């Protein structure tokens, strides 16, 4: 929570991605590149460069937080909740209340993309 990221790029647009970077002072430099396309789909790339003297073990991590408390209560949308492509298929099985009750969702298969549907 105390990490202060450096920003490269002025504004996220279709033509201009934005990269956040942080050097931990121990030989590892972390970066996250955000890009957005004309359909408002985001691509996020995480990288770590190890310039330290030893090896490091890394594990990817991502977190999306959205709940029924902050989602629109309007019902124009058939599904309101998390969605994603896992193992080559799109999963619409969970809504915000299901996730709150389960505590975590861990779909099987390789993750293609994740997101959430809502009213806007």
CSV table of N, CA, C and O in Angstrom, one decimal:
chain,number,residue,atom,x,y,z
A,1,UNK,N,0.8,-1.2,0.0
A,1,UNK,CA,0.0,0.0,0.0
A,1,UNK,C,0.8,1.3,0.0
A,1,UNK,O,0.4,2.3,-0.4
A,2,UNK,N,2.1,1.2,0.4
A,2,UNK,CA,2.9,2.4,0.4
A,2,UNK,C,3.7,2.6,-0.9
A,2,UNK,O,4.5,3.5,-1.0
A,3,UNK,N,3.6,1.7,-1.8
A,3,UNK,CA,4.3,1.8,-3.1
A,3,UNK,C,3.9,3.1,-3.9
A,3,UNK,O,2.7,3.3,-4.1
A,4,UNK,N,4.8,3.9,-4.2
A,4,UNK,CA,4.6,5.0,-5.1
A,4,UNK,C,5.0,4.7,-6.5
A,4,UNK,O,6.2,4.6,-6.7
A,5,UNK,N,4.1,4.6,-7.4
A,5,UNK,CA,4.4,4.3,-8.8
A,5,UNK,C,4.7,5.5,-9.6
A,5,UNK,O,4.1,6.6,-9.3
A,6,UNK,N,5.6,5.4,-10.5
A,6,UNK,CA,6.0,6.5,-11.4
A,6,UNK,C,5.1,6.3,-12.7
A,6,UNK,O,5.0,5.2,-13.2
A,7,UNK,N,4.6,7.4,-13.2
A,7,UNK,CA,3.8,7.3,-14.4
A,7,UNK,C,4.5,7.8,-15.6
A,7,UNK,O,5.2,8.8,-15.6
A,8,UNK,N,4.4,7.0,-16.7
A,8,UNK,CA,5.0,7.3,-18.0
A,8,UNK,C,3.8,7.4,-19.0
A,8,UNK,O,3.1,6.4,-19.2
A,9,UNK,N,3.5,8.6,-19.4
A,9,UNK,CA,2.4,8.9,-20.3
A,9,UNK,C,1.5,9.9,-19.6
A,9,UNK,O,1.4,9.9,-18.4
A,10,UNK,N,0.9,10.8,-20.4
A,10,UNK,CA,0.1,11.8,-19.8
A,10,UNK,C,-1.4,11.5,-19.7
A,10,UNK,O,-2.0,11.8,-18.7
A,11,UNK,N,-1.9,10.7,-20.6
A,11,UNK,CA,-3.3,10.4,-20.6
A,11,UNK,C,-3.5,9.1,-21.4
A,11,UNK,O,-3.0,8.9,-22.5
A,12,UNK,N,-4.4,8.2,-20.8
A,12,UNK,CA,-4.7,7.0,-21.5
A,12,UNK,C,-5.7,7.2,-22.6
A,12,UNK,O,-6.8,7.6,-22.3
A,13,UNK,N,-5.3,7.0,-23.8
A,13,UNK,CA,-6.2,7.0,-25.0
A,13,UNK,C,-5.9,5.8,-25.9
A,13,UNK,O,-5.0,5.0,-25.6
A,14,UNK,N,-6.7,5.7,-27.0
A,14,UNK,CA,-6.4,4.6,-27.9
A,14,UNK,C,-5.0,4.7,-28.5
A,14,UNK,O,-4.4,3.7,-28.9
A,15,UNK,N,-4.5,5.9,-28.7
A,15,UNK,CA,-3.2,6.0,-29.3
A,15,UNK,C,-2.0,6.1,-28.3
A,15,UNK,O,-0.9,6.0,-28.6
A,16,UNK,N,-2.4,6.3,-27.0
A,16,UNK,CA,-1.3,6.6,-26.0
A,16,UNK,C,-1.5,5.7,-24.8
A,16,UNK,O,-2.3,6.0,-23.9
A,17,UNK,N,-0.8,4.6,-24.7
A,17,UNK,CA,-0.9,3.8,-23.5
A,17,UNK,C,-0.2,4.5,-22.3
A,17,UNK,O,0.5,5.5,-22.5
A,18,UNK,N,-0.5,4.0,-21.1
A,18,UNK,CA,0.1,4.6,-19.9
A,18,UNK,C,0.8,3.4,-19.1
A,18,UNK,O,0.3,2.4,-19.0
A,19,UNK,N,2.1,3.7,-18.7
A,19,UNK,CA,2.8,2.7,-17.9
A,19,UNK,C,3.1,3.2,-16.5
A,19,UNK,O,3.6,4.3,-16.4
A,20,UNK,N,2.9,2.4,-15.5
A,20,UNK,CA,3.3,2.6,-14.2
A,20,UNK,C,4.5,1.8,-13.9
A,20,UNK,O,4.5,0.6,-14.3
A,21,UNK,N,5.5,2.3,-13.2
A,21,UNK,CA,6.7,1.6,-12.9
A,21,UNK,C,7.1,1.9,-11.4
A,21,UNK,O,6.8,3.0,-10.9
A,22,UNK,N,7.8,0.9,-10.9
A,22,UNK,CA,8.3,1.0,-9.5
A,22,UNK,C,9.6,0.2,-9.3
A,22,UNK,O,9.6,-1.0,-9.8
A,23,UNK,N,10.6,0.8,-8.8
A,23,UNK,CA,11.8,0.1,-8.5
A,23,UNK,C,11.8,-0.2,-7.0
A,23,UNK,O,11.8,0.8,-6.2
A,24,UNK,N,12.0,-1.4,-6.6
A,24,UNK,CA,11.9,-1.7,-5.1
A,24,UNK,C,13.2,-1.5,-4.4
A,24,UNK,O,13.3,-1.7,-3.2
A,25,UNK,N,14.2,-1.1,-5.1
A,25,UNK,CA,15.5,-0.8,-4.5
A,25,UNK,C,16.3,-2.0,-4.2
A,25,UNK,O,17.4,-1.9,-3.6
A,26,UNK,N,15.9,-3.2,-4.6
A,26,UNK,CA,16.6,-4.4,-4.3
A,26,UNK,C,16.9,-5.2,-5.6
A,26,UNK,O,17.1,-6.4,-5.6
A,27,UNK,N,16.8,-4.4,-6.7
A,27,UNK,CA,17.2,-5.0,-8.0
A,27,UNK,C,16.0,-5.4,-8.9
A,27,UNK,O,16.2,-6.0,-9.9
A,28,UNK,N,14.8,-5.2,-8.4
A,28,UNK,CA,13.6,-5.5,-9.2
A,28,UNK,C,12.8,-4.3,-9.6
A,28,UNK,O,12.6,-3.4,-8.8
A,29,UNK,N,12.5,-4.2,-10.9
A,29,UNK,CA,11.7,-3.1,-11.4
A,29,UNK,C,10.4,-3.6,-12.0
A,29,UNK,O,10.4,-4.5,-12.8
A,30,UNK,N,9.3,-3.2,-11.4
A,30,UNK,CA,8.0,-3.6,-11.8
A,30,UNK,C,7.4,-2.6,-12.7
A,30,UNK,O,7.5,-1.4,-12.5
A,31,UNK,N,6.6,-3.1,-13.7
A,31,UNK,CA,5.9,-2.1,-14.6
A,31,UNK,C,4.5,-2.8,-15.0
A,31,UNK,O,4.4,-4.0,-15.1
A,32,UNK,N,3.6,-1.9,-15.1
A,32,UNK,CA,2.2,-2.3,-15.6
A,32,UNK,C,1.9,-1.3,-16.7
A,32,UNK,O,1.8,-0.1,-16.5
A,33,UNK,N,1.6,-1.9,-17.9
A,33,UNK,CA,1.3,-1.0,-19.1
A,33,UNK,C,-0.2,-1.2,-19.3
A,33,UNK,O,-0.7,-2.3,-19.5
A,34,UNK,N,-0.9,-0.1,-19.4
A,34,UNK,CA,-2.4,0.0,-19.7
A,34,UNK,C,-2.6,0.5,-21.1
A,34,UNK,O,-2.1,1.6,-21.4
A,35,UNK,N,-3.4,-0.2,-21.9
A,35,UNK,CA,-3.7,0.2,-23.2
A,35,UNK,C,-5.2,0.0,-23.4
A,35,UNK,O,-5.8,-0.9,-22.8
A,36,UNK,N,-5.9,0.9,-24.2
A,36,UNK,CA,-7.3,0.7,-24.4
A,36,UNK,C,-7.6,0.8,-25.9
A,36,UNK,O,-6.9,1.6,-26.6
A,37,UNK,N,-8.5,0.0,-26.4
A,37,UNK,CA,-8.8,0.1,-27.8
A,37,UNK,C,-10.1,0.8,-28.1
A,37,UNK,O,-10.8,1.3,-27.2
A,38,UNK,N,-10.6,0.8,-29.3
A,38,UNK,CA,-11.7,1.6,-29.7
A,38,UNK,C,-13.0,1.0,-29.2
A,38,UNK,O,-14.1,1.7,-29.2
A,39,UNK,N,-13.0,-0.2,-28.6
A,39,UNK,CA,-14.2,-0.8,-28.0
A,39,UNK,C,-14.1,-0.7,-26.5
A,39,UNK,O,-14.9,-1.4,-25.8
A,40,UNK,N,-13.2,0.0,-26.0
A,40,UNK,CA,-13.0,0.2,-24.5
A,40,UNK,C,-12.5,-1.0,-23.8
A,40,UNK,O,-12.7,-1.1,-22.6
A,41,UNK,N,-11.9,-1.9,-24.6
A,41,UNK,CA,-11.3,-3.1,-24.0
A,41,UNK,C,-9.9,-2.8,-23.6
A,41,UNK,O,-9.2,-2.2,-24.4
A,42,UNK,N,-9.6,-3.1,-22.4
A,42,UNK,CA,-8.2,-2.8,-21.9
A,42,UNK,C,-7.3,-4.0,-22.0
A,42,UNK,O,-7.7,-5.1,-21.8
A,43,UNK,N,-6.1,-3.7,-22.3
A,43,UNK,CA,-5.0,-4.7,-22.2
A,43,UNK,C,-4.0,-4.2,-21.2
A,43,UNK,O,-3.6,-3.1,-21.2
A,44,UNK,N,-3.8,-5.1,-20.2
A,44,UNK,CA,-2.9,-4.7,-19.1
A,44,UNK,C,-1.7,-5.7,-19.1
A,44,UNK,O,-1.9,-7.0,-19.0
A,45,UNK,N,-0.5,-5.3,-19.2
A,45,UNK,CA,0.7,-6.1,-19.3
A,45,UNK,C,1.5,-5.8,-18.0
A,45,UNK,O,1.9,-4.7,-17.8
A,46,UNK,N,1.8,-6.9,-17.3
A,46,UNK,CA,2.7,-6.7,-16.1
A,46,UNK,C,4.1,-7.3,-16.4
A,46,UNK,O,4.1,-8.4,-17.0
A,47,UNK,N,5.1,-6.6,-16.0
A,47,UNK,CA,6.5,-7.1,-16.2
A,47,UNK,C,7.3,-6.9,-15.0
A,47,UNK,O,7.1,-5.9,-14.3
A,48,UNK,N,8.3,-7.7,-14.8
A,48,UNK,CA,9.3,-7.5,-13.8
A,48,UNK,C,10.7,-7.7,-14.4
A,48,UNK,O,10.9,-8.7,-15.1
A,49,UNK,N,11.6,-6.8,-14.2
A,49,UNK,CA,13.0,-6.9,-14.6
A,49,UNK,C,13.8,-7.1,-13.4
A,49,UNK,O,13.8,-6.4,-12.4
A,50,UNK,N,14.6,-8.2,-13.4
A,50,UNK,CA,15.4,-8.5,-12.2
A,50,UNK,C,16.9,-8.2,-12.6
A,50,UNK,O,17.5,-8.9,-13.3
A,51,UNK,N,17.4,-7.1,-12.0
A,51,UNK,CA,18.8,-6.7,-12.2
A,51,UNK,C,19.6,-7.0,-10.9
A,51,UNK,O,20.8,-6.6,-10.9
A,52,UNK,N,19.0,-7.7,-10.0
A,52,UNK,CA,19.7,-8.0,-8.7
A,52,UNK,C,20.7,-9.1,-8.9
A,52,UNK,O,20.8,-9.7,-10.0
A,53,UNK,N,21.4,-9.5,-7.9
A,53,UNK,CA,22.4,-10.5,-8.0
A,53,UNK,C,21.9,-11.9,-7.8
A,53,UNK,O,22.5,-12.9,-8.2
A,54,UNK,N,20.7,-12.1,-7.3
A,54,UNK,CA,20.1,-13.4,-7.1
A,54,UNK,C,18.8,-13.6,-7.8
A,54,UNK,O,18.3,-12.7,-8.5
A,55,UNK,N,18.3,-14.8,-7.8
A,55,UNK,CA,17.1,-15.1,-8.5
A,55,UNK,C,15.9,-14.7,-7.5
A,55,UNK,O,16.1,-14.6,-6.3
A,56,UNK,N,14.8,-14.5,-8.1
A,56,UNK,CA,13.6,-14.2,-7.3
A,56,UNK,C,12.4,-15.1,-7.9
A,56,UNK,O,12.4,-15.4,-9.0
A,57,UNK,N,11.5,-15.5,-7.0
A,57,UNK,CA,10.3,-16.2,-7.4
A,57,UNK,C,9.2,-15.3,-7.5
A,57,UNK,O,8.9,-14.5,-6.5
A,58,UNK,N,8.5,-15.3,-8.6
A,58,UNK,CA,7.4,-14.4,-8.8
A,58,UNK,C,6.1,-15.1,-9.1
A,58,UNK,O,6.1,-16.2,-9.7
A,59,UNK,N,5.0,-14.5,-8.8
A,59,UNK,CA,3.7,-15.1,-9.2
A,59,UNK,C,2.8,-13.9,-9.6
A,59,UNK,O,2.7,-12.9,-8.9
A,60,UNK,N,2.1,-14.1,-10.7
A,60,UNK,CA,1.2,-13.0,-11.2
A,60,UNK,C,0.0,-12.8,-10.2
A,60,UNK,O,-0.4,-13.7,-9.5
A,61,UNK,N,-0.4,-11.6,-10.1
A,61,UNK,CA,-1.5,-11.2,-9.2
A,61,UNK,C,-2.4,-10.2,-9.8
A,61,UNK,O,-1.8,-9.2,-10.4
A,62,UNK,N,-3.7,-10.3,-9.7
A,62,UNK,CA,-4.6,-9.3,-10.2
A,62,UNK,C,-5.8,-9.3,-9.3
A,62,UNK,O,-6.1,-10.4,-8.7
A,63,UNK,N,-6.5,-8.2,-9.1
A,63,UNK,CA,-7.6,-8.1,-8.2
A,63,UNK,C,-8.7,-7.2,-8.8
A,63,UNK,O,-8.3,-6.0,-9.1
A,64,UNK,N,-9.9,-7.6,-9.0
A,64,UNK,CA,-11.0,-6.8,-9.4
A,64,UNK,C,-12.0,-6.7,-8.3
A,64,UNK,O,-12.4,-7.8,-7.8
A,65,UNK,N,-12.4,-5.5,-7.9
A,65,UNK,CA,-13.3,-5.4,-6.7
A,65,UNK,C,-14.6,-4.7,-7.2
A,65,UNK,O,-14.5,-3.5,-7.5
A,66,UNK,N,-15.7,-5.3,-7.2
A,66,UNK,CA,-16.9,-4.7,-7.6
A,66,UNK,C,-18.0,-5.5,-6.8
A,66,UNK,O,-17.9,-6.7,-6.8
A,67,UNK,N,-18.9,-4.8,-6.2
A,67,UNK,CA,-20.0,-5.5,-5.4
A,67,UNK,C,-21.3,-5.0,-5.7
A,67,UNK,O,-21.5,-4.0,-6.4
A,68,UNK,N,-22.4,-5.7,-5.3
A,68,UNK,CA,-23.7,-5.3,-5.5
A,68,UNK,C,-24.0,-3.9,-4.8
A,68,UNK,O,-24.9,-3.2,-5.2
A,69,UNK,N,-23.3,-3.6,-3.8
A,69,UNK,CA,-23.5,-2.3,-3.1
A,69,UNK,C,-23.1,-1.1,-3.9
A,69,UNK,O,-23.7,-0.1,-3.7
A,70,UNK,N,-22.2,-1.3,-4.9
A,70,UNK,CA,-21.8,-0.2,-5.7
A,70,UNK,C,-22.3,-0.3,-7.1
A,70,UNK,O,-22.1,0.6,-7.9
A,71,UNK,N,-23.0,-1.4,-7.5
A,71,UNK,CA,-23.5,-1.6,-8.8
A,71,UNK,C,-24.8,-0.9,-9.0
A,71,UNK,O,-25.6,-0.8,-8.0
A,72,UNK,N,-25.2,-0.6,-10.2
A,72,UNK,CA,-26.5,-0.1,-10.4
A,72,UNK,C,-27.6,-1.1,-10.1
A,72,UNK,O,-27.5,-2.2,-10.4
A,73,UNK,N,-28.7,-0.6,-9.5
A,73,UNK,CA,-29.8,-1.5,-9.1
A,73,UNK,C,-30.8,-1.6,-10.3
A,73,UNK,O,-31.8,-2.3,-10.2
A,74,UNK,N,-30.6,-0.8,-11.3
A,74,UNK,CA,-31.4,-0.9,-12.5
A,74,UNK,C,-31.3,-2.2,-13.2
A,74,UNK,O,-30.3,-2.9,-13.1
A,75,UNK,N,-32.4,-2.7,-13.8
A,75,UNK,CA,-32.4,-4.0,-14.4
A,75,UNK,C,-32.4,-4.0,-15.9
A,75,UNK,O,-32.9,-4.9,-16.5
A,76,UNK,N,-31.9,-3.0,-16.5
A,76,UNK,CA,-31.8,-2.9,-18.0
A,76,UNK,C,-30.9,-4.0,-18.5
A,76,UNK,O,-31.0,-4.5,-19.6
A,77,UNK,N,-30.0,-4.4,-17.7
A,77,UNK,CA,-29.0,-5.4,-18.1
A,77,UNK,C,-29.4,-6.8,-17.6
A,77,UNK,O,-29.8,-6.9,-16.5
A,78,UNK,N,-29.4,-7.8,-18.4
A,78,UNK,CA,-29.8,-9.2,-18.0
A,78,UNK,C,-28.8,-9.7,-16.9
A,78,UNK,O,-29.2,-10.3,-16.0
A,79,UNK,N,-27.5,-9.4,-17.1
A,79,UNK,CA,-26.5,-9.9,-16.1
A,79,UNK,C,-25.8,-8.7,-15.5
A,79,UNK,O,-25.3,-7.9,-16.3
A,80,UNK,N,-25.6,-8.7,-14.2
A,80,UNK,CA,-24.8,-7.7,-13.6
A,80,UNK,C,-23.9,-8.4,-12.6
A,80,UNK,O,-24.3,-9.0,-11.7
A,81,UNK,N,-22.6,-8.4,-13.0
A,81,UNK,CA,-21.6,-9.1,-12.2
A,81,UNK,C,-20.4,-9.4,-12.9
A,81,UNK,O,-20.2,-8.9,-14.1
A,82,UNK,N,-19.5,-10.2,-12.4
A,82,UNK,CA,-18.2,-10.6,-13.0
A,82,UNK,C,-18.5,-11.5,-14.2
A,82,UNK,O,-19.4,-12.3,-14.2
A,83,UNK,N,-17.6,-11.3,-15.2
A,83,UNK,CA,-17.6,-12.2,-16.4
A,83,UNK,C,-16.2,-12.4,-16.8
A,83,UNK,O,-15.3,-11.7,-16.4
A,84,UNK,N,-15.9,-13.4,-17.6
A,84,UNK,CA,-14.6,-13.7,-18.1
A,84,UNK,C,-14.6,-14.8,-19.0
A,84,UNK,O,-15.5,-15.6,-19.2
A,85,UNK,N,-13.4,-14.9,-19.7
A,85,UNK,CA,-13.2,-16.0,-20.6
A,85,UNK,C,-12.2,-16.9,-20.0
A,85,UNK,O,-11.0,-16.5,-19.7
A,86,UNK,N,-12.6,-18.2,-19.6
A,86,UNK,CA,-11.8,-19.1,-18.9
A,86,UNK,C,-11.8,-20.4,-19.7
A,86,UNK,O,-12.9,-21.0,-20.0
A,87,UNK,N,-10.7,-21.0,-20.0
A,87,UNK,CA,-10.6,-22.2,-20.8
A,87,UNK,C,-11.3,-22.1,-22.1
A,87,UNK,O,-11.9,-23.1,-22.6
A,88,UNK,N,-11.3,-21.0,-22.8
A,88,UNK,CA,-11.9,-20.8,-24.1
A,88,UNK,C,-13.4,-20.5,-24.1
A,88,UNK,O,-14.0,-20.5,-25.2
A,89,UNK,N,-14.1,-20.4,-23.0
A,89,UNK,CA,-15.5,-20.1,-22.9
A,89,UNK,C,-15.8,-19.0,-22.0
A,89,UNK,O,-15.1,-18.8,-21.0
A,90,UNK,N,-16.8,-18.2,-22.3
A,90,UNK,CA,-17.2,-17.0,-21.5
A,90,UNK,C,-18.1,-17.5,-20.4
A,90,UNK,O,-19.0,-18.3,-20.6
A,91,UNK,N,-17.8,-17.1,-19.2
A,91,UNK,CA,-18.5,-17.5,-18.0
A,91,UNK,C,-19.3,-16.3,-17.4
A,91,UNK,O,-18.8,-15.3,-17.0
A,92,UNK,N,-20.7,-16.5,-17.4
A,92,UNK,CA,-21.6,-15.5,-16.9
A,92,UNK,C,-22.3,-16.0,-15.6
A,92,UNK,O,-23.3,-15.5,-15.2
A,93,UNK,N,-21.8,-17.1,-15.0
A,93,UNK,CA,-22.5,-17.8,-14.0
A,93,UNK,C,-22.6,-17.1,-12.6
A,93,UNK,O,-23.4,-17.4,-11.8
A,94,UNK,N,-21.7,-16.1,-12.4
A,94,UNK,CA,-21.7,-15.5,-11.1
A,94,UNK,C,-22.3,-14.1,-11.1
A,94,UNK,O,-22.0,-13.3,-12.0
A,95,UNK,N,-23.0,-13.7,-10.1
A,95,UNK,CA,-23.4,-12.3,-9.9
A,95,UNK,C,-22.7,-11.8,-8.6
A,95,UNK,O,-22.0,-12.5,-8.0
A,96,UNK,N,-22.8,-10.5,-8.3
A,96,UNK,CA,-22.1,-9.9,-7.2
A,96,UNK,C,-22.4,-10.6,-5.9
A,96,UNK,O,-21.6,-10.8,-5.1
A,97,UNK,N,-23.7,-10.9,-5.7
A,97,UNK,CA,-24.1,-11.6,-4.4
A,97,UNK,C,-23.5,-13.0,-4.3
A,97,UNK,O,-23.1,-13.4,-3.2
A,98,UNK,N,-23.4,-13.7,-5.4
A,98,UNK,CA,-22.8,-15.0,-5.4
A,98,UNK,C,-21.3,-14.9,-5.0
A,98,UNK,O,-20.8,-15.7,-4.2
A,99,UNK,N,-20.6,-13.9,-5.5
A,99,UNK,CA,-19.2,-13.7,-5.1
A,99,UNK,C,-19.1,-13.4,-3.7
A,99,UNK,O,-18.2,-13.9,-3.0
A,100,UNK,N,-20.0,-12.5,-3.2
A,100,UNK,CA,-19.9,-12.1,-1.8
A,100,UNK,C,-20.1,-13.3,-0.9
A,100,UNK,O,-19.4,-13.4,0.1
A,101,UNK,N,-21.0,-14.1,-1.2
A,101,UNK,CA,-21.3,-15.3,-0.4
A,101,UNK,C,-20.2,-16.3,-0.5
A,101,UNK,O,-19.8,-16.9,0.5
A,102,UNK,N,-19.6,-16.5,-1.7
A,102,UNK,CA,-18.5,-17.5,-1.8
A,102,UNK,C,-17.2,-17.0,-1.3
A,102,UNK,O,-16.3,-17.7,-0.9
A,103,UNK,N,-17.0,-15.7,-1.3
A,103,UNK,CA,-15.7,-15.1,-0.8
A,103,UNK,C,-14.7,-14.9,-1.9
A,103,UNK,O,-13.9,-14.0,-1.8
A,104,UNK,N,-14.6,-15.8,-2.8
A,104,UNK,CA,-13.7,-15.7,-4.0
A,104,UNK,C,-14.2,-16.6,-5.1
A,104,UNK,O,-14.9,-17.6,-4.9
A,105,UNK,N,-13.8,-16.2,-6.3
A,105,UNK,CA,-14.2,-17.0,-7.5
A,105,UNK,C,-12.9,-17.4,-8.2
A,105,UNK,O,-12.1,-16.6,-8.4
A,106,UNK,N,-12.8,-18.7,-8.4
A,106,UNK,CA,-11.6,-19.3,-9.0
A,106,UNK,C,-12.0,-20.2,-10.2
A,106,UNK,O,-11.9,-21.4,-10.1
A,107,UNK,N,-12.4,-19.6,-11.3
A,107,UNK,CA,-12.8,-20.4,-12.5
A,107,UNK,C,-11.6,-21.3,-13.0
A,107,UNK,O,-10.5,-21.0,-12.8
A,108,UNK,N,-12.0,-22.4,-13.5
A,108,UNK,CA,-11.0,-23.3,-14.1
A,108,UNK,C,-10.6,-23.0,-15.5
A,108,UNK,O,-11.5,-22.4,-16.2
A,109,UNK,N,-9.4,-23.3,-15.9
A,109,UNK,CA,-9.0,-23.0,-17.3
A,109,UNK,C,-8.2,-21.8,-17.4
A,109,UNK,O,-8.2,-20.9,-16.5
A,110,UNK,N,-7.5,-21.6,-18.5
A,110,UNK,CA,-6.6,-20.5,-18.8
A,110,UNK,C,-7.5,-19.2,-18.9
A,110,UNK,O,-8.5,-19.2,-19.6
A,111,UNK,N,-7.1,-18.1,-18.3
A,111,UNK,CA,-7.8,-16.9,-18.3
A,111,UNK,C,-7.5,-16.1,-19.6
A,111,UNK,O,-6.4,-15.8,-19.9
A,112,UNK,N,-8.6,-15.8,-20.4
A,112,UNK,CA,-8.4,-15.0,-21.6
A,112,UNK,C,-8.6,-13.6,-21.3
A,112,UNK,O,-7.8,-12.7,-21.7
A,113,UNK,N,-9.6,-13.3,-20.6
A,113,UNK,CA,-9.9,-11.9,-20.1
A,113,UNK,C,-10.9,-11.9,-19.0
A,113,UNK,O,-11.6,-12.9,-18.8
A,114,UNK,N,-11.0,-10.9,-18.2
A,114,UNK,CA,-11.9,-10.7,-17.1
A,114,UNK,C,-12.5,-9.3,-17.1
A,114,UNK,O,-12.0,-8.4,-17.7
A,115,UNK,N,-13.7,-9.2,-16.6
A,115,UNK,CA,-14.4,-7.9,-16.5
A,115,UNK,C,-15.6,-8.0,-15.7
A,115,UNK,O,-15.8,-9.0,-14.9
A,116,UNK,N,-16.5,-7.0,-15.8
A,116,UNK,CA,-17.8,-7.1,-15.1
A,116,UNK,C,-18.8,-6.3,-16.0
A,116,UNK,O,-18.5,-5.5,-16.7
A,117,UNK,N,-20.1,-6.7,-15.8
A,117,UNK,CA,-21.1,-6.0,-16.5
A,117,UNK,C,-21.9,-5.2,-15.5
A,117,UNK,O,-22.0,-5.5,-14.3
A,118,UNK,N,-22.4,-4.1,-16.0
A,118,UNK,CA,-23.1,-3.2,-15.1
A,118,UNK,C,-23.9,-2.2,-16.0
A,118,UNK,O,-23.9,-2.3,-17.2
A,119,UNK,N,-24.6,-1.4,-15.3
A,119,UNK,CA,-25.4,-0.4,-16.1
A,119,UNK,C,-24.6,0.9,-16.1
A,119,UNK,O,-24.0,1.3,-15.1
A,120,UNK,N,-24.6,1.5,-17.3
A,120,UNK,CA,-23.9,2.8,-17.3
A,120,UNK,C,-24.6,3.7,-18.3
A,120,UNK,O,-25.5,3.3,-19.0
